[in-house]
Amino acid sequence: MLRLEPSSTAVVLIDVQGKLAATMPAPRMHALQRAAAILGAAAPRLGAALMLTEQYPKGLGKTLEGVDRSFADADRFEKMSFSAWDCSEFQEALKARAPKSVVLLGMETHICVFQTARDLCGAGFEVLVPIDGVCSRQDDHYLAGLAECERAGARRTTSETVLFDWLRDAGTDEFRELSRLVR
């Protein structure tokens, strides 16, 4: 297992869009928004890349407003494929950034998140899926999606685990600034 280095990590937000978000269970959606806020704020401060995809925005709408603000500095990609890796612009941008690790947030866990995780693992990336940062309309689909991600080689984690692995030390200015995100 690799130690997470912000400078060699990309945080990818998958398809957190208005029409789709409206169908998600409120507690899981709230958790996803919180995870996106935490990692969306910490990543640029610590040197991790931010990327965001939107699945057919004409039909599913744009990224949710609050989440969109958290990922204001993200590279953005529109896609029709379920796996972000099948979007050539996304694939080229991720390869250019050359991260060792990719943290996946978004929806739905059992479709776009899983397919992206599987393909990224197959391409040699270490993939982390924060359980508080993904959701599906139904709990059984959420759980199946997490299991499929793990079978593909991704690690289950949480947004706070990612944050504190990046921070490593409570005596830094970054810790004092960013630990407020989880209080």
GROMACS .gro file of C-alpha atoms in nm, residues 10-14 50-52 102-105:
model
   12
   10ALA     CA    1  -0.564   1.324  -0.832
   11VAL     CA    2  -0.909   1.367  -0.678
   12VAL     CA    3  -1.176   1.292  -0.937
   13LEU     CA    4  -1.540   1.388  -0.888
   14ILE     CA    5  -1.768   1.171  -1.102
   50LEU     CA    6  -0.871   1.813  -0.899
   51MET     CA    7  -1.073   1.673  -1.188
   52LEU     CA    8  -1.447   1.662  -1.249
  102VAL     CA    9  -0.656   0.853  -0.776
  103VAL     CA   10  -0.929   0.926  -0.521
  104LEU     CA   11  -1.276   0.877  -0.671
  105LEU     CA   12  -1.584   1.058  -0.542
   0.00000   0.00000   0.00000
